Amino acid sequence: MKKFQEYLKSELAAIETAGLYKNERIIVTPQQAIIRIADGQEVINLCANNYLGLSNHPRLIQAAQTAINERGYGMSSVRFICGTQDLHKELEAAISRYFRTDDAILYAACFDANGGVFEPLFDERDAIISDALNHASIIDGVRLCKAQRFRYANADMDELENCLKTARSQRFRIIVTDGVFSMDGNVAPVDKICSLAEQYDALVMVDESHSAGVVGRTGRGVSEHFNTYGRIDIYTGTLGKAFGGAIGGFTAGRQEIIAMLRQRSRPYLFSNSIPPAVAKAGIEAFKMLDESDALHHRQQENVRYFVDRMLAAGFDIKPTQSAICAVMLYDAKLSQTFADRMLDEGIYVVGFYYPVVPQGQARIRVQLSAAHEQPHLDKAIEAFVKVGKELEIIRNT
Ligand SMILES: *Cc1c(COP(=O)(O)O)cnc(C)c1O
C-alpha cells in the first residue's frame, strides 16, 4: 500500500501541476437559478443541466414526497427479482410516448444505458460507427462490445459515409451520435445520418441527453426537430438533465431491441432499480410536458435573449441550436481567470479547456434554463460585459 500511495500522490500532484485538478464547489441550496455556495455568496447559476427548471419544481417535489409516503424509500432489488413497481412501468411508458417509440427501459443513469446497450445487441460480426465527440459513456459502452469500431470527425458526413463503405461487409452496422454535443451546443445532422443509414443499410442510435427537452418545436428532441420519427432505432437519454435532474437513464426504441436489453443488458440486470420517488417524479415531469410547452418556450426565449445580447456586446459565440452557449476565449488560463472574475460578480460559470475541448479552444460554457428570469440574464450579461472589457476580450466602447 505504501508504494501505491506514493504512486497516487505523485499522479495527483502531476494533475495539479498540469492545472487539471478538479475542485468541487459546495452548494448549500437546491439547484435553481440562484444558488448559495458554502462561503455564503449567492450567485446566478449558468452551469446546470436544469434545462426546463424542473430540478426544484414544486410538482416534482410533491410527486416524490407522495411516492416516499406511499412506497417508501428504496427497492433493495434489481428489476427482474423484486425491483419492478407499477411506477417503473408507467415511467417507461411515458418515456416511449414522449419519443414515440415502442418501448423504453430504465437504468440507474444514462451512463449505464450507454454502457449496456451495445454488448447485448452486437458482436464481432458487426460495426459501430461513432462520432468523435460522443459522450464518454458511449465510448465506454462501445469498448465493452466486440463489434468493429469506426469513428468519424464531429458531424462529418463524408467521413461517416467512408466508414459505412468500409463497414459494408459487417453483418449489422449502427451509427451512434449525441443529439446535441455538450461543449459546442451544435445539433447532430440526424436527418443526413438517417439518409446515409438507409443508403448503407445501417441502424441509428441517438443519445438525447442534451437534446431532449431542448431541441425540436416543443422540445421532444432530434426526431421532432428533423422529423426523423421511425428512422431512429435507438434513443438513450437521462432523467438527470431536462427531466428533473435527479438520477436515472433510459433506452427507448423498437420493441425487440428493448426486449433483448431486458434479457441481456448487464447494468439493467445487475444494478438496483431506481427509487419509487424518482420514478413518480419522472412520471410527473413527462405529464407536465404533455400538458404544456411553456417551459420549453421560456428556455428557448432565454437562449435567444442571451445570445443576441452577447453577440451585440461583441462576444464570440459558437452558433448554438440548443440551450448550450459557448463563449469563446481560446486561451486556457484566460478562461479560468474569466470564470473566477464572473464569480466575484455573482455569476457562476465554468471555463473549459484542453483536454475537455480541443487545444486552443478554451471557452466559458453557459447553459440557459427555463428557471432563469430576465433580470438573471441581464445581470449575467452585464457581468460578462464588465469582465470582458476588463480582460480586453471585447472593446471598451
Ligand atoms: C450527461 C450525459 C450522459 C450521462 O447521463 P447520466 O444519467 O448522468 O449518467 C450520457 N450521455 C450524454 C450525451 C450526456 O450528456
Coordinates of N, CA and C in Angstrom, one line a residue, residues 57-241:
H57 N -38.7 21.9 -8.9 CA -40.1 22.3 -9.2 C -41.1 21.7 -8.2
P58 N -42.0 22.5 -7.7 CA -42.9 22.0 -6.6 C -43.7 20.8 -7.0
R59 N -44.1 20.6 -8.3 CA -44.9 19.5 -8.7 C -44.0 18.2 -8.6
L60 N -42.8 18.3 -9.0 CA -41.9 17.1 -8.9 C -41.6 16.7 -7.4
I61 N -41.4 17.8 -6.6 CA -41.2 17.5 -5.2 C -42.4 16.9 -4.6
Q62 N -43.6 17.4 -4.9 CA -44.8 16.8 -4.4 C -45.0 15.4 -4.8
A63 N -44.7 15.1 -6.1 CA -44.8 13.7 -6.6 C -43.8 12.8 -5.8
A64 N -42.6 13.3 -5.6 CA -41.6 12.4 -4.9 C -42.0 12.2 -3.5
Q65 N -42.5 13.3 -2.8 CA -42.9 13.1 -1.4 C -44.1 12.1 -1.3
T66 N -45.0 12.2 -2.2 CA -46.2 11.3 -2.2 C -45.6 9.8 -2.4
A67 N -44.7 9.6 -3.3 CA -44.2 8.3 -3.5 C -43.4 7.8 -2.3
I68 N -42.7 8.7 -1.6 CA -42.0 8.2 -0.4 C -43.0 7.8 0.6
N69 N -44.0 8.6 0.8 CA -45.1 8.2 1.8 C -45.7 6.9 1.5
E70 N -46.1 6.7 0.2 CA -46.8 5.5 -0.2 C -46.0 4.3 -0.5
R71 N -44.7 4.6 -1.0 CA -44.0 3.4 -1.5 C -42.6 3.3 -0.8
G72 N -42.4 4.1 0.2 CA -41.1 4.0 0.9 C -39.9 4.6 0.2
Y73 N -38.7 4.2 0.7 CA -37.5 4.9 0.2 C -36.8 4.1 -1.0
G74 N -36.5 2.9 -0.7 CA -35.7 2.1 -1.7 C -36.4 0.8 -2.1
M75 N -35.9 0.2 -3.2 CA -36.4 -1.0 -3.7 C -35.6 -2.3 -3.3
S76 N -34.3 -2.1 -2.9 CA -33.5 -3.2 -2.5 C -33.5 -4.4 -3.4
S77 N -33.6 -4.1 -4.7 CA -33.6 -5.2 -5.6 C -33.4 -4.7 -7.1
V78 N -32.9 -5.6 -7.9 CA -32.9 -5.3 -9.3 C -34.3 -5.6 -9.9
R79 N -34.5 -5.1 -11.1 CA -35.8 -5.2 -11.7 C -36.4 -6.6 -11.8
F80 N -35.6 -7.6 -12.2 CA -36.2 -8.9 -12.5 C -36.4 -9.8 -11.3
I81 N -35.9 -9.3 -10.1 CA -36.1 -10.1 -8.9 C -37.3 -9.6 -8.2
C82 N -37.2 -8.5 -7.5 CA -38.4 -7.9 -7.0 C -38.3 -6.3 -6.9
G83 N -37.7 -5.8 -8.0 CA -37.5 -4.3 -8.1 C -38.4 -3.6 -9.1
T84 N -39.4 -4.2 -9.6 CA -40.3 -3.5 -10.5 C -41.6 -3.1 -9.9
Q85 N -41.9 -1.8 -9.8 CA -43.2 -1.4 -9.4 C -44.0 -0.9 -10.6
D86 N -45.3 -0.7 -10.4 CA -46.1 -0.1 -11.5 C -45.5 1.2 -11.9
L87 N -44.9 1.9 -10.9 CA -44.3 3.3 -11.2 C -43.2 3.2 -12.3
H88 N -42.4 2.1 -12.2 CA -41.4 1.9 -13.2 C -42.0 1.7 -14.6
K89 N -43.0 0.9 -14.6 CA -43.6 0.6 -15.9 C -44.3 1.9 -16.5
E90 N -45.0 2.6 -15.6 CA -45.6 3.9 -16.0 C -44.6 4.9 -16.6
L91 N -43.4 5.0 -15.9 CA -42.4 5.9 -16.4 C -41.9 5.4 -17.7
E92 N -41.6 4.1 -17.9 CA -41.2 3.6 -19.2 C -42.2 3.9 -20.3
A93 N -43.4 3.8 -20.0 CA -44.5 4.1 -21.0 C -44.5 5.6 -21.3
A94 N -44.3 6.4 -20.3 CA -44.3 7.9 -20.5 C -43.1 8.3 -21.4
I95 N -41.9 7.6 -21.2 CA -40.8 7.9 -22.0 C -41.0 7.5 -23.4
S96 N -41.5 6.3 -23.6 CA -41.7 5.8 -25.0 C -42.8 6.6 -25.7
R97 N -43.8 7.2 -25.0 CA -44.7 8.1 -25.6 C -44.0 9.4 -26.1
Y98 N -43.2 9.9 -25.2 CA -42.5 11.1 -25.5 C -41.7 11.1 -26.7
F99 N -40.9 9.9 -26.9 CA -40.1 9.8 -28.0 C -40.8 9.1 -29.2
R100 N -42.0 8.7 -29.0 CA -42.8 7.9 -30.0 C -42.1 6.6 -30.4
T101 N -41.7 5.8 -29.4 CA -41.1 4.5 -29.7 C -42.0 3.4 -29.2
D102 N -41.6 2.2 -29.4 CA -42.5 1.1 -29.0 C -42.4 0.9 -27.5
D103 N -41.2 1.0 -26.9 CA -41.0 0.7 -25.5 C -39.7 1.5 -25.0
A104 N -39.6 1.4 -23.7 CA -38.4 2.1 -23.1 C -38.0 1.2 -21.9
I105 N -36.7 1.3 -21.5 CA -36.2 0.6 -20.4 C -35.3 1.5 -19.5
L106 N -35.6 1.4 -18.2 CA -34.9 2.4 -17.3 C -33.6 1.8 -16.8
Y107 N -32.7 2.7 -16.5 CA -31.4 2.4 -15.9 C -31.1 3.4 -14.8
A108 N -30.1 3.1 -14.0 CA -29.8 4.0 -12.9 C -29.2 5.3 -13.4
A109 N -28.7 5.3 -14.6 CA -28.2 6.5 -15.2 C -28.1 6.3 -16.7
C110 N -27.9 7.4 -17.5 CA -27.7 7.2 -18.9 C -26.3 6.6 -19.1
F111 N -25.4 6.9 -18.2 CA -24.1 6.2 -18.3 C -24.2 4.7 -18.4
D112 N -25.2 4.2 -17.6 CA -25.5 2.8 -17.7 C -26.2 2.4 -18.9
A113 N -27.1 3.2 -19.3 CA -27.9 2.9 -20.6 C -26.9 2.8 -21.7
N114 N -26.0 3.7 -21.8 CA -25.0 3.6 -22.9 C -24.0 2.5 -22.7
G115 N -23.7 2.2 -21.4 CA -22.8 1.1 -21.1 C -23.4 -0.2 -21.4
G116 N -24.7 -0.3 -21.4 CA -25.4 -1.6 -21.5 C -26.1 -1.8 -22.8
V117 N -25.9 -0.9 -23.8 CA -26.7 -1.0 -25.0 C -26.1 -1.8 -26.1
F118 N -24.8 -1.8 -26.2 CA -24.1 -2.4 -27.4 C -23.8 -3.9 -27.2
E119 N -23.2 -4.2 -26.1 CA -22.7 -5.6 -25.9 C -23.8 -6.6 -26.0
P120 N -25.1 -6.4 -25.6 CA -26.1 -7.4 -25.8 C -26.6 -7.5 -27.2
L121 N -26.4 -6.5 -28.0 CA -27.0 -6.4 -29.3 C -26.0 -6.8 -30.5
F122 N -24.7 -6.5 -30.3 CA -23.8 -6.6 -31.4 C -22.6 -7.5 -30.9
D123 N -21.9 -8.1 -31.9 CA -20.7 -8.8 -31.7 C -19.7 -8.6 -32.8
E124 N -18.6 -9.4 -32.8 CA -17.5 -9.2 -33.7 C -17.9 -9.1 -35.2
R125 N -19.1 -9.6 -35.5 CA -19.5 -9.6 -36.9 C -20.1 -8.2 -37.3
D126 N -20.3 -7.3 -36.3 CA -21.0 -6.1 -36.6 C -20.0 -4.9 -36.5
A127 N -20.6 -3.7 -36.8 CA -19.8 -2.5 -36.8 C -20.5 -1.4 -36.1
I128 N -19.8 -0.7 -35.2 CA -20.3 0.5 -34.5 C -19.6 1.7 -35.0
I129 N -20.3 2.7 -35.6 CA -19.7 3.9 -36.2 C -20.1 5.1 -35.3
S130 N -19.1 5.7 -34.7 CA -19.3 6.6 -33.6 C -18.8 8.0 -33.9
D131 N -19.5 9.1 -33.6 CA -19.0 10.4 -33.8 C -17.8 10.6 -32.8
A132 N -16.8 11.3 -33.2 CA -15.6 11.5 -32.4 C -15.9 12.3 -31.1
L133 N -17.0 13.1 -31.1 CA -17.3 13.9 -29.9 C -18.3 13.2 -29.0
N134 N -18.7 12.0 -29.3 CA -19.7 11.3 -28.4 C -19.2 11.3 -27.0
H135 N -20.2 11.2 -26.1 CA -20.0 11.2 -24.7 C -19.2 10.0 -24.2
A136 N -18.5 10.2 -23.1 CA -17.6 9.2 -22.6 C -18.3 7.9 -22.3
S137 N -19.6 7.9 -22.0 CA -20.3 6.7 -21.7 C -20.6 5.9 -23.0
I138 N -20.7 6.6 -24.1 CA -20.8 5.8 -25.4 C -19.5 5.2 -25.7
I139 N -18.4 5.9 -25.5 CA -17.1 5.4 -25.8 C -16.9 4.1 -24.9
D140 N -17.2 4.2 -23.6 CA -17.1 3.0 -22.8 C -18.0 1.9 -23.2
G141 N -19.2 2.2 -23.5 CA -20.2 1.2 -24.0 C -19.6 0.4 -25.2
V142 N -19.1 1.2 -26.1 CA -18.5 0.6 -27.3 C -17.3 -0.3 -27.0
R143 N -16.5 0.1 -26.0 CA -15.4 -0.7 -25.6 C -15.8 -2.0 -25.0
L144 N -17.0 -2.1 -24.4 CA -17.4 -3.3 -23.8 C -18.0 -4.3 -24.8
C145 N -18.0 -3.9 -26.0 CA -18.7 -4.7 -27.1 C -17.6 -5.2 -28.1
K146 N -17.8 -6.4 -28.6 CA -16.7 -6.9 -29.5 C -16.9 -6.4 -31.0
A147 N -17.8 -5.6 -31.3 CA -18.0 -5.2 -32.6 C -16.8 -4.4 -33.1
Q148 N -16.6 -4.3 -34.5 CA -15.6 -3.5 -35.1 C -16.0 -2.0 -34.8
R149 N -14.9 -1.2 -34.5 CA -15.2 0.2 -34.2 C -14.7 1.1 -35.3
F150 N -15.6 2.1 -35.6 CA -15.2 3.1 -36.6 C -15.6 4.5 -35.9
R151 N -14.8 5.5 -36.3 CA -15.0 6.8 -35.7 C -14.9 7.9 -36.8
Y152 N -15.9 8.8 -36.8 CA -15.8 9.9 -37.8 C -15.7 11.2 -37.1
A153 N -15.1 12.2 -37.7 CA -14.9 13.6 -37.1 C -16.3 14.1 -36.9
N154 N -16.4 15.0 -35.9 CA -17.7 15.5 -35.4 C -18.6 16.0 -36.6
A155 N -19.7 15.3 -36.7 CA -20.8 15.7 -37.7 C -20.2 15.7 -39.1
D156 N -19.2 15.0 -39.4 CA -18.6 15.0 -40.8 C -19.2 13.9 -41.6
M157 N -20.1 14.2 -42.5 CA -20.9 13.2 -43.2 C -20.1 12.5 -44.2
D158 N -19.0 13.1 -44.8 CA -18.2 12.4 -45.7 C -17.4 11.3 -45.0
E159 N -16.9 11.7 -43.9 CA -16.2 10.6 -43.1 C -17.1 9.5 -42.7
L160 N -18.3 9.9 -42.3 CA -19.3 8.9 -41.9 C -19.6 7.9 -43.1
E161 N -19.7 8.5 -44.3 CA -20.0 7.7 -45.5 C -18.8 6.7 -45.7
N162 N -17.6 7.3 -45.6 CA -16.4 6.4 -45.8 C -16.4 5.2 -44.8
C163 N -16.8 5.5 -43.5 CA -16.9 4.4 -42.5 C -17.9 3.4 -43.0
L164 N -19.1 3.9 -43.4 CA -20.1 3.0 -43.8 C -19.7 2.1 -45.0
K165 N -18.9 2.7 -45.9 CA -18.4 1.9 -47.0 C -17.4 0.8 -46.5
T166 N -16.5 1.2 -45.6 CA -15.6 0.3 -45.1 C -16.2 -0.9 -44.3
A167 N -17.3 -0.5 -43.7 CA -18.0 -1.5 -42.8 C -19.1 -2.3 -43.6
R168 N -19.1 -2.2 -44.9 CA -20.1 -2.8 -45.7 C -20.2 -4.3 -45.5
S169 N -19.1 -5.0 -45.2 CA -19.1 -6.4 -45.2 C -19.5 -6.9 -43.8
Q170 N -19.6 -6.0 -42.8 CA -20.1 -6.5 -41.5 C -21.5 -6.9 -41.6
R171 N -22.0 -7.7 -40.6 CA -23.4 -8.2 -40.6 C -24.3 -7.0 -40.4
F172 N -24.2 -6.4 -39.2 CA -25.1 -5.2 -38.9 C -24.1 -4.0 -38.7
R173 N -24.7 -2.8 -39.0 CA -23.9 -1.6 -38.8 C -24.8 -0.7 -38.0
I174 N -24.3 0.0 -37.0 CA -25.0 1.0 -36.3 C -24.2 2.3 -36.2
I175 N -24.9 3.4 -36.5 CA -24.3 4.8 -36.4 C -24.8 5.3 -35.0
V176 N -23.8 5.9 -34.3 CA -24.1 6.4 -32.9 C -23.7 7.8 -32.8
T177 N -24.6 8.7 -32.3 CA -24.3 10.1 -32.2 C -25.0 10.7 -30.9
D178 N -24.4 11.6 -30.3 CA -25.1 12.5 -29.4 C -26.1 13.4 -30.2
G179 N -27.2 13.7 -29.6 CA -28.1 14.6 -30.3 C -27.6 16.0 -30.3
V180 N -27.2 16.5 -29.1 CA -26.5 17.8 -29.0 C -25.2 17.5 -28.4
F181 N -24.1 18.1 -28.9 CA -22.8 18.0 -28.4 C -22.5 19.0 -27.3
S182 N -22.1 18.5 -26.2 CA -22.2 19.3 -24.9 C -21.2 20.5 -24.9
M183 N -20.2 20.5 -25.6 CA -19.2 21.6 -25.5 C -19.5 22.7 -26.5
D184 N -20.1 22.4 -27.6 CA -20.4 23.4 -28.7 C -21.9 23.8 -28.7
G185 N -22.7 22.9 -28.3 CA -24.2 23.1 -28.4 C -24.8 22.9 -29.8
N186 N -24.0 22.3 -30.7 CA -24.5 22.0 -32.0 C -25.3 20.7 -32.0
V187 N -26.3 20.7 -32.9 CA -27.2 19.5 -33.0 C -26.6 18.6 -34.1
A188 N -26.5 17.3 -33.9 CA -26.0 16.4 -34.9 C -26.9 16.4 -36.1
P189 N -26.4 16.3 -37.3 CA -27.2 16.3 -38.5 C -27.9 15.0 -38.7
V190 N -28.9 14.8 -37.8 CA -29.6 13.5 -37.7 C -30.3 13.1 -39.0
D191 N -30.9 14.1 -39.7 CA -31.6 13.8 -41.0 C -30.6 13.2 -42.0
K192 N -29.4 13.8 -42.1 CA -28.4 13.3 -43.0 C -27.9 11.9 -42.6
I193 N -27.8 11.8 -41.3 CA -27.3 10.5 -40.7 C -28.3 9.4 -41.1
C194 N -29.6 9.7 -40.9 CA -30.6 8.7 -41.3 C -30.6 8.4 -42.7
S195 N -30.4 9.4 -43.6 CA -30.4 9.1 -45.0 C -29.2 8.2 -45.4
L196 N -28.0 8.5 -44.8 CA -26.8 7.6 -45.1 C -27.1 6.2 -44.5
A197 N -27.7 6.1 -43.4 CA -28.0 4.8 -42.8 C -28.9 4.0 -43.7
E198 N -29.9 4.7 -44.3 CA -30.8 4.0 -45.2 C -30.0 3.5 -46.5
Q199 N -29.2 4.4 -47.0 CA -28.4 4.1 -48.2 C -27.5 2.9 -47.9
Y200 N -26.9 2.8 -46.7 CA -25.9 1.8 -46.5 C -26.4 0.7 -45.5
D201 N -27.7 0.7 -45.3 CA -28.3 -0.4 -44.5 C -27.7 -0.4 -43.1
A202 N -27.8 0.7 -42.4 CA -27.3 0.7 -41.0 C -28.4 1.1 -40.1
L203 N -28.3 0.8 -38.8 CA -29.2 1.3 -37.7 C -28.7 2.6 -37.2
V204 N -29.6 3.4 -36.5 CA -29.2 4.7 -36.0 C -29.5 4.7 -34.5
M205 N -28.5 5.2 -33.7 CA -28.8 5.5 -32.3 C -28.4 6.9 -32.0
V206 N -29.3 7.6 -31.2 CA -29.0 9.0 -30.8 C -29.1 9.0 -29.3
D207 N -28.1 9.6 -28.7 CA -28.1 9.9 -27.2 C -28.7 11.3 -27.1
E208 N -29.9 11.3 -26.5 CA -30.7 12.6 -26.4 C -30.4 13.4 -25.1
S209 N -29.4 13.0 -24.3 CA -29.2 13.6 -23.0 C -29.3 15.2 -23.0
H210 N -28.6 15.8 -24.0 CA -28.6 17.3 -24.0 C -29.6 17.8 -25.0
S211 N -30.3 17.0 -25.8 CA -31.2 17.4 -26.8 C -32.7 17.3 -26.3
A212 N -33.0 16.2 -25.6 CA -34.4 16.0 -25.1 C -34.8 17.2 -24.2
G213 N -36.0 17.7 -24.4 CA -36.4 18.8 -23.6 C -36.0 20.1 -24.1
V214 N -35.1 20.1 -25.2 CA -34.5 21.3 -25.7 C -34.7 21.5 -27.2
V215 N -34.3 20.5 -27.9 CA -34.4 20.6 -29.4 C -35.7 20.2 -29.9
G216 N -36.2 20.8 -31.0 CA -37.5 20.5 -31.6 C -38.5 21.5 -31.2
R217 N -39.5 21.6 -32.0 CA -40.5 22.7 -31.8 C -41.1 22.7 -30.4
T218 N -41.3 21.5 -29.8 CA -41.8 21.5 -28.4 C -40.8 20.8 -27.5
G219 N -39.6 20.7 -27.9 CA -38.5 20.1 -27.1 C -38.4 18.6 -27.1
R220 N -39.1 17.9 -28.0 CA -39.2 16.5 -27.9 C -37.9 15.8 -28.6
G221 N -36.9 16.6 -28.8 CA -35.7 16.0 -29.3 C -35.4 16.0 -30.8
V222 N -34.4 15.3 -31.2 CA -34.0 15.4 -32.6 C -35.0 14.9 -33.6
S223 N -35.8 13.9 -33.2 CA -36.8 13.5 -34.2 C -37.9 14.5 -34.5
E224 N -38.2 15.3 -33.4 CA -39.2 16.4 -33.7 C -38.5 17.4 -34.5
H225 N -37.2 17.7 -34.2 CA -36.5 18.8 -34.9 C -36.4 18.4 -36.4
F226 N -36.0 17.2 -36.7 CA -35.7 16.8 -38.1 C -36.8 16.0 -38.8
N227 N -37.9 15.8 -38.0 CA -38.9 14.8 -38.5 C -38.3 13.5 -38.9
T228 N -37.6 12.9 -38.0 CA -37.0 11.6 -38.3 C -37.6 10.5 -37.5
Y229 N -38.9 10.7 -37.1 CA -39.7 9.6 -36.5 C -39.7 8.4 -37.3
G230 N -39.5 7.2 -36.7 CA -39.5 6.0 -37.4 C -38.2 5.7 -38.1
R231 N -37.2 6.6 -38.1 CA -36.0 6.4 -38.8 C -34.8 6.2 -37.8
I232 N -35.1 6.4 -36.5 CA -34.1 6.2 -35.5 C -34.5 5.0 -34.7
D233 N -33.5 4.0 -34.5 CA -33.9 2.7 -34.0 C -33.7 2.7 -32.4
I234 N -32.7 3.5 -31.9 CA -32.5 3.5 -30.5 C -32.2 5.0 -30.0
Y235 N -32.9 5.3 -29.0 CA -32.6 6.6 -28.3 C -32.1 6.2 -26.9
T236 N -31.1 6.9 -26.4 CA -30.8 6.9 -25.0 C -30.9 8.3 -24.4
G237 N -31.1 8.3 -23.1 CA -31.3 9.7 -22.5 C -31.2 9.6 -21.0
T238 N -31.3 10.8 -20.4 CA -31.1 10.8 -19.0 C -32.3 11.5 -18.3
L239 N -32.6 11.1 -17.1 CA -33.5 11.9 -16.3 C -32.8 12.9 -15.4
G240 N -31.5 13.0 -15.6 CA -30.6 13.8 -14.8 C -30.4 15.2 -15.4
K241 N -31.0 15.5 -16.5 CA -30.8 16.9 -17.1 C -32.2 17.6 -17.2

